[in-house]
PDB file of C-alpha atoms in Angstrom:
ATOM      1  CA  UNK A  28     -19.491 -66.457  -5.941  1.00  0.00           C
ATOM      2  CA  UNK A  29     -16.145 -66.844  -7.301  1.00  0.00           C
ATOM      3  CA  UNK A  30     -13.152 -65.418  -5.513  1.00  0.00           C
ATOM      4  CA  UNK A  31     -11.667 -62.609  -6.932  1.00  0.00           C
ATOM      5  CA  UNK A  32      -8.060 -63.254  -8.171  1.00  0.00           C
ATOM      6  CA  UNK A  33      -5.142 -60.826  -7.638  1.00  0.00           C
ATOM      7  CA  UNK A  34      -5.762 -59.095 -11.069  1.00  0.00           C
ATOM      8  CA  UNK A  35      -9.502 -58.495 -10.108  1.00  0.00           C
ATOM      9  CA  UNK A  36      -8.399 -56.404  -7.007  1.00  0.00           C
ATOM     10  CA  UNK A  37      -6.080 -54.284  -8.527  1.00  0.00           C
ATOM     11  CA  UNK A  38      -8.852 -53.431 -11.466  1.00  0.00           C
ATOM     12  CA  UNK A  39     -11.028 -52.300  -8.813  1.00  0.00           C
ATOM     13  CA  UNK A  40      -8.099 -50.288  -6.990  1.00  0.00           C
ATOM     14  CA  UNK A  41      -7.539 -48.571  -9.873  1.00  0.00           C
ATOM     15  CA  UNK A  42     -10.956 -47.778 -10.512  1.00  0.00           C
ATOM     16  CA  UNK A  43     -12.177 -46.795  -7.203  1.00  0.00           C
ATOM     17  CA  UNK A  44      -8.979 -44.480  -7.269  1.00  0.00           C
ATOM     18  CA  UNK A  45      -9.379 -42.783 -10.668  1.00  0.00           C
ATOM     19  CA  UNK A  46     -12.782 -42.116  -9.472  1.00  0.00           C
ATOM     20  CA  UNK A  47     -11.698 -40.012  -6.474  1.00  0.00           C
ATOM     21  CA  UNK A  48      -9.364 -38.457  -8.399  1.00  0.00           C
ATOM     22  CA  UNK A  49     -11.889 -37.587 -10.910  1.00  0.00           C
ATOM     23  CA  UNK A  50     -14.418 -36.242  -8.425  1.00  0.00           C
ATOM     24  CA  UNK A  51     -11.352 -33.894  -6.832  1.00  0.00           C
ATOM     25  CA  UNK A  52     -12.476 -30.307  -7.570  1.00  0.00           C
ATOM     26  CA  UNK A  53      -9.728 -28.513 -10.220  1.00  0.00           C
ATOM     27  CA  UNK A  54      -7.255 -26.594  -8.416  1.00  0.00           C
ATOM     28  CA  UNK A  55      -7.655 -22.706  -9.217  1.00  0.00           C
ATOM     29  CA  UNK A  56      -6.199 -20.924 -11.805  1.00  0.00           C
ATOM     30  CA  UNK A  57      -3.547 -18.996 -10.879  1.00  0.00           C
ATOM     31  CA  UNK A  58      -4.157 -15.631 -10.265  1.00  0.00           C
ATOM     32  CA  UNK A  59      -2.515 -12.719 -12.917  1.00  0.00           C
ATOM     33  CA  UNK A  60      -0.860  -9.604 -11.807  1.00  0.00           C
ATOM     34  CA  UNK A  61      -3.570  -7.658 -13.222  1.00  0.00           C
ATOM     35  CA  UNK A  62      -5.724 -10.026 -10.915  1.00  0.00           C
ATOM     36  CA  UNK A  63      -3.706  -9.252  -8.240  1.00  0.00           C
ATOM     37  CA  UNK A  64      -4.098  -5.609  -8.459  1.00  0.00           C
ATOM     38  CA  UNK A  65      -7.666  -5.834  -8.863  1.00  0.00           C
ATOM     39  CA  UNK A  66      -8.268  -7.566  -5.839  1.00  0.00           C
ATOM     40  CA  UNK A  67      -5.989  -5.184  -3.977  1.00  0.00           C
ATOM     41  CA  UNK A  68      -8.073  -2.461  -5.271  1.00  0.00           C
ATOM     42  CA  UNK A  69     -11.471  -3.893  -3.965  1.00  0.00           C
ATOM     43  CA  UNK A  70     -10.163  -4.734  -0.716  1.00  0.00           C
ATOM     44  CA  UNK A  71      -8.689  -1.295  -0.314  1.00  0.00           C
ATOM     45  CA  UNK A  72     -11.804   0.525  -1.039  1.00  0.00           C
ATOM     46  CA  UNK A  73     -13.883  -0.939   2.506  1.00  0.00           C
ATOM     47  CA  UNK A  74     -10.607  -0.109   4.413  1.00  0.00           C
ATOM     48  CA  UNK A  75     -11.545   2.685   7.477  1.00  0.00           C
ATOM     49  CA  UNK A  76      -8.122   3.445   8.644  1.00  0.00           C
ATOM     50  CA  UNK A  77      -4.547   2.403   8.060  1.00  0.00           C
ATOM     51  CA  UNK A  78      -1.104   2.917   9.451  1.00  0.00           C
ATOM     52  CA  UNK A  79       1.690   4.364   7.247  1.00  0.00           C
ATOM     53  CA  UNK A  80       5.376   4.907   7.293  1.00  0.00           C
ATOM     54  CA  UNK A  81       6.878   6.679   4.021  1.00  0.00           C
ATOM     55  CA  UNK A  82      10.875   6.938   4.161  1.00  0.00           C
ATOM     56  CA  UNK A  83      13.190   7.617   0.990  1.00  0.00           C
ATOM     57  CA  UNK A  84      16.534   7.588  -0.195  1.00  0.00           C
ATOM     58  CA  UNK A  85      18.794   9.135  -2.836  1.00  0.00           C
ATOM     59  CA  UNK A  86      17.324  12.299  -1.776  1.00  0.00           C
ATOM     60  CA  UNK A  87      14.752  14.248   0.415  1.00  0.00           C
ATOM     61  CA  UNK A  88      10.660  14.515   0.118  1.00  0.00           C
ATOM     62  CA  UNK A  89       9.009  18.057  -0.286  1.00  0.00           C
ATOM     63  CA  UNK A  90       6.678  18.668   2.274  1.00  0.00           C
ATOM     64  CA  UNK A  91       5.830  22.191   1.779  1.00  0.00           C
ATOM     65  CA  UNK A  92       6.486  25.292   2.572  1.00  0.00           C
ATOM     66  CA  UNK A  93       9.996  24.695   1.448  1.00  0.00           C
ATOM     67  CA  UNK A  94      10.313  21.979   4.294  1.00  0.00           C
ATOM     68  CA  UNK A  95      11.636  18.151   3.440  1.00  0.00           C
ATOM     69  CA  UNK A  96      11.721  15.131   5.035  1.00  0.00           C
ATOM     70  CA  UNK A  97      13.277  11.481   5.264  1.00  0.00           C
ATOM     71  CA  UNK A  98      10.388   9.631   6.708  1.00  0.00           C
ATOM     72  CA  UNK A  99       6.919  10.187   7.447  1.00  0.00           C
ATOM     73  CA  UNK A 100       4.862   8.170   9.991  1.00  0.00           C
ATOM     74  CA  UNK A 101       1.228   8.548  10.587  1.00  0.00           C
ATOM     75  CA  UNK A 102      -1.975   7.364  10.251  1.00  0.00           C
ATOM     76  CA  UNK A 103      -5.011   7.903   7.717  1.00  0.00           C
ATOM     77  CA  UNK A 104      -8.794   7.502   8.359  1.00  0.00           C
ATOM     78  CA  UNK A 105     -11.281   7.568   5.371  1.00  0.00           C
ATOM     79  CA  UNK A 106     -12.280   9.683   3.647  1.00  0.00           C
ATOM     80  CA  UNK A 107     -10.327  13.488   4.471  1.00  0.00           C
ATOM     81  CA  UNK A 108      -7.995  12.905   7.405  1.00  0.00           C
ATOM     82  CA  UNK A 109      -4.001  12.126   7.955  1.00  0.00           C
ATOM     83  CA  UNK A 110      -1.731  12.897  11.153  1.00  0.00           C
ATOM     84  CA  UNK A 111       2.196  11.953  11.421  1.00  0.00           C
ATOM     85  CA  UNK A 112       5.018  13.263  12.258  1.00  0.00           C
ATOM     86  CA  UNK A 113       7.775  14.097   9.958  1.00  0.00           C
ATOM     87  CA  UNK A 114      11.698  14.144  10.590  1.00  0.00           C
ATOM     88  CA  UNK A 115      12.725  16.769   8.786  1.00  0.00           C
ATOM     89  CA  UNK A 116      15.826  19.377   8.629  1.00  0.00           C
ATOM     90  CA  UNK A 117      15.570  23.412   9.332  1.00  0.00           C
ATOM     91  CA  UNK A 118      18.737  24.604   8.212  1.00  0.00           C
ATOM     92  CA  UNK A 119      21.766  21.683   9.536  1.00  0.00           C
ATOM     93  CA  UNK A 120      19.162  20.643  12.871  1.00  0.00           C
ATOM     94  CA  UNK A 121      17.220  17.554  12.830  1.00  0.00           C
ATOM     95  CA  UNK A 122      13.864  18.131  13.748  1.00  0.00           C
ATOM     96  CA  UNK A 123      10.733  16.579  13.758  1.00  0.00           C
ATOM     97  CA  UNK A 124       7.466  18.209  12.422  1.00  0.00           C
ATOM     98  CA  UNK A 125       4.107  17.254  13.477  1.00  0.00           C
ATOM     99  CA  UNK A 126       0.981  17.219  10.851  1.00  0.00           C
ATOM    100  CA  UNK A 127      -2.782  17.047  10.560  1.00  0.00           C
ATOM    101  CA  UNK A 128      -4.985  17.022   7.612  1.00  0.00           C
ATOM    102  CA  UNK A 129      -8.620  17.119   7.894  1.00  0.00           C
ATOM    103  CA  UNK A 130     -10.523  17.791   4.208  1.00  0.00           C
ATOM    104  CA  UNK A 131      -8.506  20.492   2.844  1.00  0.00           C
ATOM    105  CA  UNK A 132      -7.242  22.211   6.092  1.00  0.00           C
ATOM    106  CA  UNK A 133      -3.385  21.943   6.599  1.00  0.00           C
ATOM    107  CA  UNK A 134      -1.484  22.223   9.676  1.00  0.00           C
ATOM    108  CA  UNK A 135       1.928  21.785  11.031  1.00  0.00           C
ATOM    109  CA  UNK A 136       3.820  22.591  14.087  1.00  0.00           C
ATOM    110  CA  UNK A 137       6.599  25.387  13.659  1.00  0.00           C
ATOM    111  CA  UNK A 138       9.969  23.570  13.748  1.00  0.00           C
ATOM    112  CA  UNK A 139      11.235  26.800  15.872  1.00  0.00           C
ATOM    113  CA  UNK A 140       8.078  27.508  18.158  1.00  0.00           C
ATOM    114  CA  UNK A 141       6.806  24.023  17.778  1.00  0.00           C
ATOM    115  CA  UNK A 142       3.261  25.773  18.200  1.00  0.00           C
ATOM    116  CA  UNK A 143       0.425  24.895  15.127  1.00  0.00           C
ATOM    117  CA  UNK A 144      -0.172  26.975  12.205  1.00  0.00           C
ATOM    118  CA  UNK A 145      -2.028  26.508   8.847  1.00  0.00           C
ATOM    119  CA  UNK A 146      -0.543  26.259   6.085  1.00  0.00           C
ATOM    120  CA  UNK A 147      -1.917  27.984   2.550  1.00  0.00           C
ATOM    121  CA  UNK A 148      -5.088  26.255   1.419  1.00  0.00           C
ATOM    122  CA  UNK A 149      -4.047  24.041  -1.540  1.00  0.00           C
ATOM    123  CA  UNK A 150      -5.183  21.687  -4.040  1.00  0.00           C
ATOM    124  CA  UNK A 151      -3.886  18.677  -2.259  1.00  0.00           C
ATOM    125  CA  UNK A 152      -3.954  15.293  -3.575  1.00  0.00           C
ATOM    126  CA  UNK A 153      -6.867  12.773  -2.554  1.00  0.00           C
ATOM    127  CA  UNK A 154      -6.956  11.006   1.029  1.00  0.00           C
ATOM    128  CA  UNK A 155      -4.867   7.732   0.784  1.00  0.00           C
ATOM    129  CA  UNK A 156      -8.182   6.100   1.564  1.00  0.00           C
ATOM    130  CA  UNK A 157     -10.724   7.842  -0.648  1.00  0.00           C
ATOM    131  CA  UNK A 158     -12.312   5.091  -2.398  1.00  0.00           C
ATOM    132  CA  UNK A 159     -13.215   6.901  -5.172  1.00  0.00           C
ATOM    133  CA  UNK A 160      -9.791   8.738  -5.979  1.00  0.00           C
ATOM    134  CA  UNK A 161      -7.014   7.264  -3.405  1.00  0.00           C
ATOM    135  CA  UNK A 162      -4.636   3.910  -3.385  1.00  0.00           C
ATOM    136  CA  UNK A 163      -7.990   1.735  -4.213  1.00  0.00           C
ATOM    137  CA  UNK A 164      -8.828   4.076  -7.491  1.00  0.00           C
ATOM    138  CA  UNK A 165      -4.916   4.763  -8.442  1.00  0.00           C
ATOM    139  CA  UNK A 166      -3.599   1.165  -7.559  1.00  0.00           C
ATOM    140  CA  UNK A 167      -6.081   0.456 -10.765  1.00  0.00           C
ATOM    141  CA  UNK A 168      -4.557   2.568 -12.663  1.00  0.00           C
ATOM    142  CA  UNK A 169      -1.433   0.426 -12.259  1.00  0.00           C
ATOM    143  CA  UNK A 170       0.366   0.160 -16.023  1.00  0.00           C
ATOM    144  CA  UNK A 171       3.308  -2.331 -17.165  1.00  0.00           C
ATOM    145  CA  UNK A 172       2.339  -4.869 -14.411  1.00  0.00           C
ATOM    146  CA  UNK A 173       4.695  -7.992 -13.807  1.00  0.00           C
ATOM    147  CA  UNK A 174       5.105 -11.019 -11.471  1.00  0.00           C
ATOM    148  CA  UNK A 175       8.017 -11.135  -9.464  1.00  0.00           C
ATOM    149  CA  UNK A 176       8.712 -14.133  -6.863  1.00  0.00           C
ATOM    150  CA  UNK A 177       6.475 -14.169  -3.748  1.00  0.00           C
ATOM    151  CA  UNK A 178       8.386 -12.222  -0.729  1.00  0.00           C
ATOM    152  CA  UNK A 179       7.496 -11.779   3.074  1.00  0.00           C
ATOM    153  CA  UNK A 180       6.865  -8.220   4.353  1.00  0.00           C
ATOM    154  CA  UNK A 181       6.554  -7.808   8.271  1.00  0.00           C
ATOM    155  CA  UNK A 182       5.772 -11.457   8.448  1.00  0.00           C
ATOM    156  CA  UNK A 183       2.829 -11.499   6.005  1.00  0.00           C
ATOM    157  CA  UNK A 184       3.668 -13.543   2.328  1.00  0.00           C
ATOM    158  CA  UNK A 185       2.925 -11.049  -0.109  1.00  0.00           C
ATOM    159  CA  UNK A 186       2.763 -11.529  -4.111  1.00  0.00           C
ATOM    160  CA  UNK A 187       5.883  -8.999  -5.435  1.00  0.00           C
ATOM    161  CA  UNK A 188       4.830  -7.172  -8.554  1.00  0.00           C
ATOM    162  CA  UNK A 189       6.587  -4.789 -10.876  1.00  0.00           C
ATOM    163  CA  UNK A 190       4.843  -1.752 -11.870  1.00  0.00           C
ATOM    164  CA  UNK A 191       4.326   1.917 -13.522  1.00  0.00           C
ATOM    165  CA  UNK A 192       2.429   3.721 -10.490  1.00  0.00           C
ATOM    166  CA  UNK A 193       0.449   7.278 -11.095  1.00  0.00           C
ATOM    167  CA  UNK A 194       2.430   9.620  -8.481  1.00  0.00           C
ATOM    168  CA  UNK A 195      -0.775  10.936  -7.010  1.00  0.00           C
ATOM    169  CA  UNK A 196      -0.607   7.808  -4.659  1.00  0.00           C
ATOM    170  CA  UNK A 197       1.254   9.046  -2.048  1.00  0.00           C
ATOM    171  CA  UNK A 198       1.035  12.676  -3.496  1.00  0.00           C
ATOM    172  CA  UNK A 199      -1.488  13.235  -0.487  1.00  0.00           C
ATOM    173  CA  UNK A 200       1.013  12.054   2.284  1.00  0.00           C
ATOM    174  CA  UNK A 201       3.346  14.738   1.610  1.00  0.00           C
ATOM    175  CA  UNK A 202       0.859  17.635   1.553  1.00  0.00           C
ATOM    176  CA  UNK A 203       1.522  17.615  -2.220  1.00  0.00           C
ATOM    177  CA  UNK A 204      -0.967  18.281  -5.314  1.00  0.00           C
ATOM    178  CA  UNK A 205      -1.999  15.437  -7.193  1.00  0.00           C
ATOM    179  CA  UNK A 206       0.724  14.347 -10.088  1.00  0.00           C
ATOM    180  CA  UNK A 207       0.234  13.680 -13.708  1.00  0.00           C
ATOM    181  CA  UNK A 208       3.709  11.826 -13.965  1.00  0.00           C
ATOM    182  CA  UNK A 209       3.800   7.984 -13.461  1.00  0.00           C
ATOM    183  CA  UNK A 210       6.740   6.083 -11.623  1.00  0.00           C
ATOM    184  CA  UNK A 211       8.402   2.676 -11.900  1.00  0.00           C
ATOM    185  CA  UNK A 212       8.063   0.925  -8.725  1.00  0.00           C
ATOM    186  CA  UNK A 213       7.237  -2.334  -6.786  1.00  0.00           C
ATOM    187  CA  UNK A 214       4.433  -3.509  -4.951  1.00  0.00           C
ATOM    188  CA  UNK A 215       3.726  -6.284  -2.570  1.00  0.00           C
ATOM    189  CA  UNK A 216       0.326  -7.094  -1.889  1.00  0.00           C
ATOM    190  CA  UNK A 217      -0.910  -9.942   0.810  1.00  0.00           C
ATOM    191  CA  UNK A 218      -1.645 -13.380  -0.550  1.00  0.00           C
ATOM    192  CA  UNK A 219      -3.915 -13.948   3.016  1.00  0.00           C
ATOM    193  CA  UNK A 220      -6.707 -10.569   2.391  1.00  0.00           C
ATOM    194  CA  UNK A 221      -5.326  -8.632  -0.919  1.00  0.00           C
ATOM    195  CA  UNK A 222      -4.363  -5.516   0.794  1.00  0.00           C
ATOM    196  CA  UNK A 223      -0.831  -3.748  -0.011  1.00  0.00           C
ATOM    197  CA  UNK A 224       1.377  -4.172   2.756  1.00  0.00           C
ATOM    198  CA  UNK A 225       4.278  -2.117   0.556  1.00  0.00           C
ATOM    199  CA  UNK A 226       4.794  -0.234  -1.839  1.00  0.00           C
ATOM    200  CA  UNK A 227       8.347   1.537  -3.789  1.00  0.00           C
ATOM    201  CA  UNK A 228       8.309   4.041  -6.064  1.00  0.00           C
ATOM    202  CA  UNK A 229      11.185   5.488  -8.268  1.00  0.00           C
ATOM    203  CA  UNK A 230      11.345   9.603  -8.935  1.00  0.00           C
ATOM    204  CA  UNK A 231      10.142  12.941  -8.124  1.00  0.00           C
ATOM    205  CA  UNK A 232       6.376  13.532  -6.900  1.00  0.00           C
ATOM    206  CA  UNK A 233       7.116  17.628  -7.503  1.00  0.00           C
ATOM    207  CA  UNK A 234       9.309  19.906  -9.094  1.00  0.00           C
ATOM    208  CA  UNK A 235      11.551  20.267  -5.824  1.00  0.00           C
ATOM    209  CA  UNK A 236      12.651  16.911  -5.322  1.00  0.00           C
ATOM    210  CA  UNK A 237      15.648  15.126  -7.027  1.00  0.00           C
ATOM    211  CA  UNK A 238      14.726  12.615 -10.034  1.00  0.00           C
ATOM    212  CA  UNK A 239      16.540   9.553  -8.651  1.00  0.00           C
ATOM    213  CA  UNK A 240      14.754   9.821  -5.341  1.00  0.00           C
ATOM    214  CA  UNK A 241      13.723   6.297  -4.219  1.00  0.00           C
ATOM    215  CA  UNK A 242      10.719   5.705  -1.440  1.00  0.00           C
ATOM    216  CA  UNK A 243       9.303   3.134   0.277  1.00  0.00           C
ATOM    217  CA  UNK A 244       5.439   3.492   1.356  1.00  0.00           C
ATOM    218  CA  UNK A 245       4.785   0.571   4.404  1.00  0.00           C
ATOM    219  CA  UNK A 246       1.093  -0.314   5.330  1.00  0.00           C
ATOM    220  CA  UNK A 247       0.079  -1.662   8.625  1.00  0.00           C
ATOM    221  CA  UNK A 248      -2.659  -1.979  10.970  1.00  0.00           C
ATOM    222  CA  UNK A 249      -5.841  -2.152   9.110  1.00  0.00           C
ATOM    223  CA  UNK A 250      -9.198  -1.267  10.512  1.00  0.00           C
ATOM    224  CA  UNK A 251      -7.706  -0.217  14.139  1.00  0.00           C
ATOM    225  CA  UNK A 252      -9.816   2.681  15.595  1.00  0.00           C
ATOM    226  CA  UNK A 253      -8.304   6.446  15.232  1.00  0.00           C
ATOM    227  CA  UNK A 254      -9.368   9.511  15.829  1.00  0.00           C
ATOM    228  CA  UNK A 255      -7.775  12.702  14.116  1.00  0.00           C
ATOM    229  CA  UNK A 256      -9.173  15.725  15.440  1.00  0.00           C
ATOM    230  CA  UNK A 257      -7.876  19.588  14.717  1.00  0.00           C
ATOM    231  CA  UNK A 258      -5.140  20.419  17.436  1.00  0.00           C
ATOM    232  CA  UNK A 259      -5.994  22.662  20.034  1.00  0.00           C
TER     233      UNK A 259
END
């Protein structure tokens, strides 16, 4: 057989190459906010537990009973229960107010006696973890949406979206009924499992609080084993 000459080689380089090339899979479309959000919804709804930490600025956050707060810490378990602690003021003191919600039952420590009470049985907004009317449900409901660069949020890469978020998201969290206004705000979900690690929103979840007040809801610690049981 005849020995292949230089140009002979380099046909069947090129050939053997644009083959492999051609039997690459296509790289996957990119995903769309609205994708994003979607995802972040499904992967919300199997979630048993999560740890929160809600803090604002350019003004205080009702929490009933003519209480407010700066930041709220806790934790939520699906479907009916949330505990946390709130720093709040009672007249010019600092002090911090414990919390426990378990289906529609309310109660709080008394920032004097710092013993438990009830509070007033109210139509309180759904569990942050109902998967029928919390974050998974209302993060759908997600209007205006818009990519925004990719950021890092407690050392997870998140996707950064712009957004018009129902109220009623973290209406439940501050032992608030559910809103019917909707607020500009931010969300960054993670690119690794689709869950929200953060989310900002811009204005007033009820009539008591200021309308330029800014918050900042932070999501950690997914799945971890809680209990939340009445005080005793």
């Amino acid at each position: 057989m005849d020995k292949m000459t230089r140009r002979d080689t380099l046909k069947l380089l090129a050939i053997v190459t644009f083959g492999l090339v051609a039997c690459q899979p296509p790289n996957p479309p990119e995903l769309t906010a609205v994708d994003i959000v979607s995802q972040a919804s499904k992967a919300l709804k199997v979630v048993k537990a999560v740890h929160f930490k809600l803090s604002s600025t350019g003004g205080m956050m009702s929490i009933g009973t003519g209480l407010v707060a700066k930041t709220i810490e806790g934790d939520v378990v699906q479907p009916d229960r949330v505990k946390g602690t709130a720093v709040s003021t009672f007249g010019k003191v600092t002090v911090e107010i414990n919390f426990v919600v378990i289906g529609t039952r309310q109660l709080i420590t008394n920032p004097i006696t710092k013993q438990w009470q009830a509070l007033p049985a109210t139509d309180a907004a759904p569990n942050l973890l109902d998967p029928d009317k919390g974050a998974a449900f209302l993060l759908a409901q997600a209007t205006n949406l818009k990519k925004l660069d990719n950021e890092t949020v407690g050392g997870v890469g998140c996707y950064h979206l712009a957004a018009t978020i129902p109220a009623t998201l973290i209406a439940g969290l501050v032992g608030a009924a559910g809103s019917a206004s909707l607020l500009t705000g931010e969300i960054w979900i993670a690119t690794s499992d689709s869950l929200p690690r953060q989310i900002s929103m811009t204005g007033p979840v009820t009539t008591e609080e200021p309308p330029a007040i800014q918050r900042v809801l932070e999501l950690s610690n997914f799945n971890e084993s809680i209990t939340i049981d009445t005080p005793a």
